[in-house]
Tab-separated table of C-alpha atoms in Angstrom:
chain	number	residue	atom	x	y	z
A	1	MET	CA	-63.267	42.257	-21.017
A	2	SER	CA	-64.419	45.406	-22.864
A	3	ASP	CA	-64.387	45.886	-26.658
A	4	THR	CA	-61.404	48.121	-26.083
A	5	GLY	CA	-59.605	45.550	-23.941
A	6	ARG	CA	-60.342	42.697	-26.334
A	7	HIS	CA	-59.328	44.730	-29.378
A	8	ARG	CA	-56.131	45.877	-27.687
A	9	ARG	CA	-55.339	42.355	-26.495
A	10	THR	CA	-55.960	40.890	-29.988
A	11	GLN	CA	-53.674	43.461	-31.588
A	12	TYR	CA	-51.177	43.012	-28.795
A	13	HIS	CA	-51.029	39.225	-29.172
A	14	ALA	CA	-51.007	39.374	-32.977
A	15	ARG	CA	-48.174	41.885	-32.807
A	16	ALA	CA	-46.254	39.702	-30.357
A	17	ASN	CA	-46.663	36.634	-32.585
A	18	GLU	CA	-45.364	38.627	-35.523
A	19	VAL	CA	-42.398	39.833	-33.469
A	20	PHE	CA	-41.602	36.291	-32.333
A	21	PHE	CA	-41.638	35.151	-35.944
A	22	TRP	CA	-39.352	37.957	-37.121
A	23	GLY	CA	-36.997	37.498	-34.174
A	24	LEU	CA	-36.627	33.794	-34.824
A	25	LEU	CA	-36.306	34.354	-38.556
A	26	VAL	CA	-33.385	36.752	-38.181
A	27	SER	CA	-31.601	34.322	-35.894
A	28	SER	CA	-32.188	31.613	-38.476
A	29	LEU	CA	-30.731	33.777	-41.255
A	30	PHE	CA	-27.574	34.421	-39.261
A	31	THR	CA	-27.315	30.737	-38.384
A	32	ILE	CA	-27.789	29.581	-41.976
A	33	GLY	CA	-25.297	32.138	-43.238
A	34	ALA	CA	-22.643	30.852	-40.827
A	35	GLN	CA	-23.331	27.151	-41.293
A	36	ASN	CA	-24.193	26.529	-44.962
A	37	ALA	CA	-22.733	23.040	-44.685
A	38	GLN	CA	-25.561	21.811	-42.465
A	39	PRO	CA	-28.813	23.341	-43.788
A	40	GLU	CA	-31.092	20.505	-42.665
A	41	LYS	CA	-29.672	20.491	-39.150
A	42	ASN	CA	-30.034	24.275	-38.901
A	43	LEU	CA	-33.629	24.114	-40.140
A	44	HIS	CA	-34.467	21.477	-37.546
A	45	THR	CA	-32.892	23.612	-34.798
A	46	ILE	CA	-34.858	26.686	-35.906
A	47	GLU	CA	-38.107	24.732	-35.951
A	48	GLN	CA	-37.439	23.478	-32.412
A	49	GLN	CA	-36.687	27.007	-31.206
A	50	LEU	CA	-39.858	28.265	-32.892
A	51	LYS	CA	-41.973	25.639	-31.123
A	52	GLU	CA	-40.384	26.456	-27.749
A	53	LYS	CA	-40.987	30.216	-28.142
A	54	GLN	CA	-44.555	29.703	-29.290
A	55	THR	CA	-45.186	27.448	-26.295
A	56	GLU	CA	-43.719	30.039	-23.887
A	57	PHE	CA	-45.790	32.754	-25.492
A	58	GLN	CA	-48.975	30.697	-25.223
A	59	GLN	CA	-48.242	29.966	-21.562
A	60	ILE	CA	-47.827	33.671	-20.770
A	61	THR	CA	-50.999	34.508	-22.694
A	62	GLN	CA	-52.966	31.757	-20.969
A	63	ARG	CA	-51.646	32.830	-17.575
A	64	GLU	CA	-52.877	36.359	-18.166
A	65	LYS	CA	-56.277	35.120	-19.363
A	66	ASN	CA	-56.626	32.930	-16.281
A	67	LEU	CA	-55.736	35.800	-13.960
A	68	LEU	CA	-58.211	38.138	-15.638
A	69	ALA	CA	-60.904	35.460	-15.412
A	70	GLU	CA	-60.180	35.017	-11.694
A	71	LEU	CA	-60.257	38.774	-11.266
A	72	ASN	CA	-63.635	38.948	-12.985
A	73	THR	CA	-64.986	36.201	-10.690
A	74	ILE	CA	-63.665	37.976	-7.597
A	75	ASP	CA	-65.257	41.260	-8.689
A	76	GLN	CA	-68.634	39.548	-9.062
A	77	GLN	CA	-68.267	37.768	-5.703
A	78	LEU	CA	-67.301	41.041	-4.087
A	79	GLN	CA	-70.386	42.690	-5.539
A	80	THR	CA	-72.568	39.826	-4.239
A	81	TYR	CA	-71.076	40.114	-0.732
A	82	GLN	CA	-71.635	43.875	-0.747
A	83	GLN	CA	-75.283	43.376	-1.740
A	84	GLN	CA	-75.728	40.805	1.047
A	85	LEU	CA	-74.083	43.168	3.497
A	86	GLN	CA	-76.478	45.939	2.487
A	87	LYS	CA	-79.471	43.617	2.995
A	88	HIS	CA	-78.232	42.585	6.460
A	89	GLN	CA	-77.680	46.225	7.407
A	90	GLU	CA	-81.216	47.118	6.285
A	91	ASN	CA	-82.539	44.108	8.229
A	92	LEU	CA	-80.645	45.250	11.325
A	93	LYS	CA	-82.100	48.723	10.994
A	94	GLN	CA	-85.630	47.312	10.728
A	95	LYS	CA	-85.186	44.946	13.678
A	96	THR	CA	-83.727	47.719	15.821
A	97	SER	CA	-86.766	49.875	14.994
A	98	GLU	CA	-89.109	46.988	15.874
A	99	LEU	CA	-87.235	46.480	19.131
A	100	LYS	CA	-87.886	50.085	20.133
A	101	ILE	CA	-91.602	49.635	19.397
A	102	LEU	CA	-91.705	46.439	21.478
A	103	GLU	CA	-89.979	48.156	24.379
A	104	LYS	CA	-92.431	51.075	24.185
A	105	ASN	CA	-95.462	48.758	24.077
A	106	LEU	CA	-94.124	46.735	26.987
A	107	ALA	CA	-93.634	49.868	29.081
A	108	GLN	CA	-97.194	51.031	28.333
A	109	LEU	CA	-98.602	47.583	29.132
A	110	GLN	CA	-96.719	47.447	32.430
A	111	ASN	CA	-98.019	50.903	33.404
A	112	THR	CA	-101.620	49.898	32.576
A	113	SER	CA	-101.259	46.618	34.466
A	114	GLN	CA	-99.861	48.384	37.515
A	115	HIS	CA	-102.818	50.772	37.535
A	116	LYS	CA	-105.254	47.837	37.411
A	117	LYS	CA	-103.390	46.058	40.188
A	118	THR	CA	-103.679	49.162	42.350
A	119	LEU	CA	-107.459	49.252	41.788
A	120	LEU	CA	-107.712	45.528	42.540
A	121	VAL	CA	-105.859	45.927	45.855
A	122	LYS	CA	-108.256	48.697	46.869
A	123	ARG	CA	-111.260	46.522	46.067
A	124	LEU	CA	-109.850	43.568	47.997
A	125	ARG	CA	-109.232	45.787	51.009
A	126	ALA	CA	-112.803	47.097	50.824
A	127	ILE	CA	-114.215	43.548	50.662
A	128	TYR	CA	-111.997	42.466	53.538
A	129	LYS	CA	-113.330	45.295	55.712
A	130	MET	CA	-116.909	44.080	55.088
A	131	GLY	CA	-116.142	40.988	57.101
A	132	LYS	CA	-117.071	37.354	56.467
A	133	LEU	CA	-120.420	38.238	54.887
A	134	GLY	CA	-118.691	40.341	52.254
A	135	TYR	CA	-121.227	41.829	49.799
A	136	LEU	CA	-124.174	40.823	52.101
A	137	THR	CA	-123.137	43.226	54.866
A	138	PRO	CA	-124.736	46.339	53.258
A	139	LEU	CA	-127.938	44.391	52.484
A	140	LEU	CA	-128.539	43.452	56.131
A	141	ALA	CA	-128.692	47.112	57.077
A	142	ILE	CA	-131.534	47.881	54.621
A	143	ALA	CA	-135.099	47.805	55.976
A	144	SER	CA	-137.052	48.492	52.774
A	145	TYR	CA	-137.501	45.734	50.141
A	146	ASP	CA	-137.325	48.204	47.275
A	147	ASN	CA	-134.094	49.638	48.557
A	148	MET	CA	-132.765	46.139	48.969
A	149	GLN	CA	-133.476	45.296	45.280
A	150	GLN	CA	-131.729	48.410	44.138
A	151	GLN	CA	-128.757	47.650	46.367
A	152	VAL	CA	-128.584	44.062	45.023
A	153	LYS	CA	-128.338	45.347	41.446
A	154	TYR	CA	-125.613	47.763	42.491
A	155	LEU	CA	-123.657	45.044	44.276
A	156	GLN	CA	-123.999	42.738	41.232
A	157	LEU	CA	-122.533	45.450	39.047
A	158	ILE	CA	-119.632	45.957	41.443
A	159	SER	CA	-119.052	42.208	41.615
A	160	GLU	CA	-118.956	41.964	37.823
A	161	GLN	CA	-116.497	44.831	37.632
A	162	ASP	CA	-114.296	43.123	40.222
A	163	ARG	CA	-114.328	39.866	38.247
A	164	GLN	CA	-113.455	41.744	35.040
A	165	LEU	CA	-110.669	43.565	36.858
A	166	LEU	CA	-109.235	40.230	38.027
A	167	ALA	CA	-109.459	38.848	34.469
A	168	ASP	CA	-107.766	41.977	33.049
A	169	VAL	CA	-104.916	41.751	35.532
A	170	GLU	CA	-104.348	38.089	34.600
A	171	GLN	CA	-104.514	38.870	30.865
A	172	ASP	CA	-102.028	41.705	31.311
A	173	ARG	CA	-99.708	39.338	33.136
A	174	GLN	CA	-99.846	36.909	30.220
A	175	ASN	CA	-99.321	39.732	27.685
A	176	ILE	CA	-96.298	41.025	29.588
A	177	LEU	CA	-94.738	37.559	29.583
A	178	PHE	CA	-95.384	37.264	25.825
A	179	GLN	CA	-93.945	40.726	25.120
A	180	LYS	CA	-90.842	39.942	27.161
A	181	LYS	CA	-90.284	36.751	25.173
A	182	ALA	CA	-90.757	38.647	21.914
A	183	LEU	CA	-88.351	41.300	23.133
A	184	GLU	CA	-85.730	38.698	24.000
A	185	GLN	CA	-86.160	36.992	20.615
A	186	GLN	CA	-85.762	40.313	18.832
A	187	LYS	CA	-82.515	40.965	20.703
A	188	GLN	CA	-81.245	37.532	19.663
A	189	ASP	CA	-82.199	38.260	16.029
A	190	ILE	CA	-80.319	41.551	16.158
A	191	ALA	CA	-77.241	39.829	17.587
A	192	GLN	CA	-77.422	37.215	14.811
A	193	THR	CA	-77.764	39.909	12.134
A	194	GLN	CA	-74.786	41.794	13.554
A	195	LYS	CA	-72.784	38.564	13.413
A	196	GLN	CA	-73.787	38.078	9.763
A	197	ILE	CA	-72.716	41.642	8.975
A	198	GLN	CA	-69.294	41.000	10.529
A	199	GLN	CA	-68.948	37.800	8.483
A	200	GLU	CA	-69.856	39.584	5.241
A	201	GLN	CA	-67.409	42.383	6.024
A	202	ALA	CA	-64.675	39.793	6.625
A	203	LYS	CA	-65.481	38.142	3.279
A	204	ILE	CA	-65.290	41.499	1.519
A	205	GLU	CA	-61.892	42.260	3.058
A	206	GLU	CA	-60.636	38.798	2.086
A	207	GLN	CA	-61.807	39.288	-1.507
A	208	LYS	CA	-60.120	42.694	-1.672
A	209	ILE	CA	-56.814	41.193	-0.510
A	210	GLN	CA	-57.096	38.398	-3.077
A	211	LYS	CA	-57.928	40.917	-5.797
A	212	ASP	CA	-54.901	43.008	-4.867
A	213	LYS	CA	-52.654	39.938	-5.128
A	214	LEU	CA	-54.032	39.087	-8.553
A	215	LEU	CA	-53.557	42.646	-9.769
A	216	LYS	CA	-49.920	42.578	-8.691
A	217	ALA	CA	-49.435	39.226	-10.414
A	218	ILE	CA	-50.939	40.573	-13.646
A	219	GLN	CA	-48.792	43.704	-13.470
A	220	LYS	CA	-45.676	41.571	-12.914
A	221	ASP	CA	-46.476	39.395	-15.942
A	222	LYS	CA	-47.229	42.509	-17.964
A	223	THR	CA	-43.824	43.962	-17.107
A	224	GLN	CA	-42.028	40.797	-18.166
A	225	TYR	CA	-44.205	40.576	-21.244
A	226	THR	CA	-43.410	44.178	-22.219
A	227	GLN	CA	-39.669	43.666	-21.766
A	228	MET	CA	-39.752	40.554	-23.946
A	229	ILE	CA	-41.686	42.378	-26.688
A	230	ALA	CA	-39.196	45.282	-26.577
A	231	LYS	CA	-36.253	42.914	-27.126
A	232	LEU	CA	-38.008	41.227	-30.015
A	233	GLU	CA	-38.789	44.624	-31.528
A	234	THR	CA	-35.053	45.336	-31.599
A	235	THR	CA	-34.456	42.034	-33.351
A	236	ARG	CA	-37.156	42.854	-35.895
A	237	GLU	CA	-35.526	46.191	-36.672
A	238	GLU	CA	-32.204	44.453	-37.234
A	239	LEU	CA	-33.910	42.047	-39.613
A	240	GLU	CA	-35.543	44.888	-41.544
A	241	GLN	CA	-32.134	46.507	-41.930
A	242	LEU	CA	-30.645	43.217	-43.116
A	243	ILE	CA	-33.406	42.760	-45.713
A	244	LYS	CA	-32.850	46.323	-46.857
A	245	ASN	CA	-29.147	45.685	-47.428
A	246	ILE	CA	-29.779	42.383	-49.218
A	247	GLU	CA	-32.539	43.654	-51.516
A	248	ASP	CA	-30.944	47.099	-51.884
A	249	ARG	CA	-34.234	48.938	-51.492
A	250	PRO	CA	-35.286	51.657	-49.079
A	251	SER	CA	-37.578	50.789	-46.236
A	252	VAL	CA	-40.856	52.624	-45.928
A	253	PRO	CA	-41.508	53.718	-42.331
A	254	SER	CA	-45.014	53.088	-41.086
A	255	SER	CA	-47.046	56.149	-40.220
A	256	ARG	CA	-48.410	56.233	-36.679
A	257	ALA	CA	-50.620	58.786	-35.037
A	258	ILE	CA	-49.029	60.653	-32.173
A	259	PRO	CA	-50.923	59.644	-29.008
A	260	ALA	CA	-52.563	62.349	-26.945
A	261	LYS	CA	-50.717	63.023	-23.712
A	262	PRO	CA	-52.698	62.089	-20.597
A	263	GLY	CA	-52.256	63.678	-17.189
A	264	LYS	CA	-54.561	66.671	-17.439
A	265	GLU	CA	-56.725	67.419	-14.420
A	266	VAL	CA	-60.502	67.529	-14.848
A	267	THR	CA	-62.158	70.073	-12.556
A	268	LEU	CA	-65.883	70.777	-12.419
A	269	PRO	CA	-67.148	74.385	-12.329
A	270	GLU	CA	-68.768	75.885	-9.255
A	271	ASN	CA	-71.860	76.934	-11.263
A	272	PRO	CA	-72.847	73.891	-13.370
A	273	GLU	CA	-76.507	74.936	-13.367
A	274	GLU	CA	-75.748	78.127	-15.298
A	275	ILE	CA	-73.776	76.178	-17.913
A	276	ILE	CA	-76.508	73.538	-18.279
A	277	GLU	CA	-79.108	76.262	-18.921
A	278	ALA	CA	-77.165	77.217	-22.060
A	279	TYR	CA	-77.310	73.672	-23.480
A	280	GLY	CA	-79.109	73.034	-26.745
A	281	LYS	CA	-82.203	70.835	-26.893
A	282	TYR	CA	-80.461	67.951	-28.665
A	283	PHE	CA	-77.261	66.080	-27.833
A	284	ARG	CA	-75.655	66.843	-31.224
A	285	SER	CA	-76.055	70.593	-30.660
A	286	ASN	CA	-73.842	70.554	-27.561
A	287	LYS	CA	-70.503	69.522	-29.036
A	288	THR	CA	-67.575	70.989	-27.028
A	289	LYS	CA	-70.064	72.231	-24.367
A	290	LEU	CA	-70.836	69.185	-22.204
A	291	LEU	CA	-69.483	69.138	-18.667
A	292	TRP	CA	-67.192	66.222	-17.798
A	293	PRO	CA	-68.895	63.313	-15.996
A	294	VAL	CA	-66.446	63.280	-13.076
A	295	GLN	CA	-63.646	65.276	-11.572
A	296	GLY	CA	-60.212	63.658	-11.630
A	297	LYS	CA	-57.083	63.041	-13.690
A	298	ILE	CA	-57.015	61.786	-17.288
A	299	LEU	CA	-55.207	58.444	-17.537
A	300	THR	CA	-55.846	57.445	-21.151
A	301	THR	CA	-57.265	59.396	-24.074
A	302	PHE	CA	-59.093	58.490	-27.279
A	303	GLY	CA	-57.121	57.435	-30.336
A	304	ASN	CA	-53.950	55.533	-31.116
A	305	ILE	CA	-51.949	54.856	-27.982
A	306	ASN	CA	-48.569	53.223	-27.499
A	307	ILE	CA	-48.222	50.039	-25.444
A	308	PRO	CA	-45.527	50.955	-22.855
A	309	GLY	CA	-42.064	49.552	-23.596
A	310	THR	CA	-42.907	48.631	-27.220
A	311	LYS	CA	-43.448	50.205	-30.604
A	312	THR	CA	-46.906	48.683	-30.778
A	313	TYR	CA	-49.930	50.967	-31.091
A	314	THR	CA	-53.600	50.276	-30.562
A	315	HIS	CA	-56.798	52.321	-30.901
A	316	TYR	CA	-58.526	53.382	-27.664
A	317	LYS	CA	-62.249	54.134	-27.973
A	318	GLY	CA	-62.847	56.263	-24.884
A	319	VAL	CA	-61.160	58.131	-22.059
A	320	ASP	CA	-60.097	56.953	-18.578
A	321	ILE	CA	-60.510	59.445	-15.746
A	322	GLN	CA	-58.786	58.554	-12.480
A	323	ALA	CA	-60.729	59.430	-9.312
A	324	PRO	CA	-60.895	58.084	-5.734
A	325	LYS	CA	-63.227	55.151	-5.196
A	326	GLY	CA	-66.671	56.431	-4.232
A	327	THR	CA	-66.403	59.711	-6.190
A	328	PRO	CA	-69.834	60.556	-7.697
A	329	PHE	CA	-70.160	60.751	-11.478
A	330	TYR	CA	-72.972	62.327	-13.501
A	331	ALA	CA	-74.876	62.114	-16.794
A	332	VAL	CA	-73.353	64.529	-19.317
A	333	PHE	CA	-76.777	65.001	-20.947
A	334	GLN	CA	-80.384	63.957	-20.431
A	335	GLY	CA	-81.468	60.583	-21.793
A	336	LYS	CA	-82.819	57.122	-21.085
A	337	VAL	CA	-80.917	54.384	-19.258
A	338	LYS	CA	-80.562	51.507	-21.731
A	339	TYR	CA	-78.297	49.367	-19.549
A	340	ALA	CA	-77.307	49.469	-15.882
A	341	ALA	CA	-75.684	46.260	-14.664
A	342	TRP	CA	-72.535	44.168	-14.692
A	343	PHE	CA	-70.867	43.578	-18.082
A	344	LYS	CA	-67.712	41.518	-18.513
A	345	GLY	CA	-64.699	43.729	-19.199
A	346	TYR	CA	-66.556	46.874	-18.124
A	347	GLY	CA	-67.567	45.898	-14.583
A	348	ASN	CA	-70.635	47.875	-13.504
A	349	LEU	CA	-71.687	49.591	-16.731
A	350	ILE	CA	-74.247	52.307	-17.519
A	351	ILE	CA	-75.332	53.139	-21.091
A	352	LEU	CA	-77.437	56.254	-21.774
A	353	ASP	CA	-79.441	56.802	-24.970
A	354	HIS	CA	-79.569	60.533	-25.791
A	355	GLY	CA	-81.651	60.151	-28.956
A	356	GLY	CA	-80.554	60.603	-32.566
A	357	ASN	CA	-78.323	57.473	-32.272
A	358	TYR	CA	-76.085	59.156	-29.702
A	359	TYR	CA	-74.996	57.151	-26.657
A	360	THR	CA	-72.630	57.602	-23.710
A	361	LEU	CA	-71.001	54.797	-21.669
A	362	TYR	CA	-69.835	54.910	-18.048
A	363	ALA	CA	-67.844	51.854	-16.878
A	364	HIS	CA	-66.121	50.279	-13.827
A	365	ALA	CA	-68.566	51.898	-11.372
A	366	ASP	CA	-68.469	50.819	-7.738
A	367	VAL	CA	-72.151	51.654	-7.242
A	368	ILE	CA	-74.940	52.079	-9.834
A	369	MET	CA	-77.687	54.486	-8.717
A	370	VAL	CA	-80.058	54.297	-11.723
A	371	LYS	CA	-82.097	51.516	-13.333
A	372	ALA	CA	-82.627	50.400	-16.929
A	373	GLY	CA	-85.595	52.194	-18.484
A	374	GLU	CA	-85.261	55.211	-16.197
A	375	GLN	CA	-85.252	58.723	-17.655
A	376	VAL	CA	-82.360	60.813	-16.316
A	377	LYS	CA	-81.758	64.539	-16.364
A	378	THR	CA	-78.604	66.362	-17.359
A	379	ARG	CA	-76.039	66.179	-14.498
A	380	GLN	CA	-78.131	63.616	-12.617
A	381	LEU	CA	-76.113	61.390	-10.291
A	382	LEU	CA	-75.562	58.013	-12.005
A	383	GLY	CA	-73.265	56.235	-9.571
A	384	LYS	CA	-69.885	56.220	-7.849
A	385	VAL	CA	-66.419	55.572	-9.256
A	386	GLY	CA	-64.956	52.105	-8.662
A	387	ASP	CA	-62.538	49.490	-9.974
A	388	THR	CA	-64.906	46.665	-10.946
A	389	ASP	CA	-63.350	44.371	-13.591
A	390	SER	CA	-60.414	46.756	-13.979
A	391	VAL	CA	-56.643	46.345	-13.668
A	392	LYS	CA	-56.026	50.105	-13.523
A	393	GLY	CA	-57.435	50.811	-10.074
A	394	ALA	CA	-60.333	53.176	-9.374
A	395	HIS	CA	-61.312	55.200	-12.450
A	396	LEU	CA	-64.238	56.004	-14.746
A	397	TYR	CA	-64.154	54.859	-18.363
A	398	PHE	CA	-66.229	57.269	-20.495
A	399	GLU	CA	-67.174	56.792	-24.140
A	400	VAL	CA	-69.302	58.632	-26.710
A	401	ARG	CA	-70.877	56.752	-29.635
A	402	ALA	CA	-72.593	58.215	-32.702
A	403	ASN	CA	-74.388	55.833	-35.059
A	404	GLY	CA	-72.622	52.910	-33.406
A	405	LYS	CA	-69.104	54.320	-33.855
A	406	PRO	CA	-66.947	55.696	-31.020
A	407	GLU	CA	-65.976	59.358	-31.194
A	408	ASP	CA	-63.367	61.308	-29.262
A	409	PRO	CA	-65.073	62.363	-25.990
A	410	GLN	CA	-62.878	65.470	-25.797
A	411	GLN	CA	-64.561	66.752	-28.972
A	412	TRP	CA	-67.848	66.716	-27.081
A	413	LEU	CA	-66.759	67.735	-23.588
A	414	ALA	CA	-65.852	71.241	-22.493
A	415	LYS	CA	-62.228	72.168	-23.110
A	416	LEU	CA	-59.955	71.728	-20.102
A	417	ARG	CA	-58.120	74.751	-18.810
């Protein structure tokens, strides 16, 4: 769970507890006012109701925590399966390449062996034509001793070549058998790797289905939770009005910041290179100039935001940009990768250090394409949009921090049209 999510959840739960208390208190006031004759009995009843509501609230809270924990586990398993799938696919590619080399070598070996066999057949035919005496036949026709010695040496050379030719043909036969076995084994390995790929793909699909079910369950609980909070808010308002009448003093309305309206479309220019050339040397000198990290639709903006269906507000530290899964996102400015890995609440997270205590965060990525310690350039591809450890679907969470404190990203990014 991100700092934002944890902060929002803490405020959300604290607010809900407060609302439960006020709701039960107003009911107790009405009950006591109507039944002054039995104060102890009414107090006991109120205490019982309080315990029941607190138990129900804790059950809902625990249910949500359990679902989010399961969702986090599924996201990590899904990432592991995808990494295994990638390894199997790379292995398949390598084995397929090796298979082609084996087939080529086997073809060359067979051609060479066939040529040697042809030569051997010719030599056997020649020896056969010499008759039973074989190599001695030419010697018997020589009258001179010197000529005979020379002919003997020549025939010895031919004989040695014939023996070597026979040995080569036999060795080639053995090599061909070995290459064929290796070829068959390689085909079996490829078939096994393809089977493993299919199994990993099936696991990934199964995890996606399970994740979808959990998301729907969380959304259903959230809806019920929101409706319950809204009803208790009404009760709280009634109690505030009652206290006002009893104490005869005006109520002081709490001041709340008006939340920024999401829904704007983020579009990237056709000539980003020209805009980048006009950037200042340092991050701080490019306020209101930086290009957005991804193209999409703004879901949530920086600042105080209202929890749907309630009068509860919480502070959001970044901006959510909705984009299809797999959409590339980029570094808004040059810097060094300080973190590039999974982080609970953020999913696949990238943190860039731009110097001068300025940082940018990119969360919920499907794929990370940089490594910690790497220097990146402005508008360098960092990864692809995903929904890792998120209940909002595919989107990019983007945050700007100065001296450890979050700042409104829209004060740094180029103004939307």
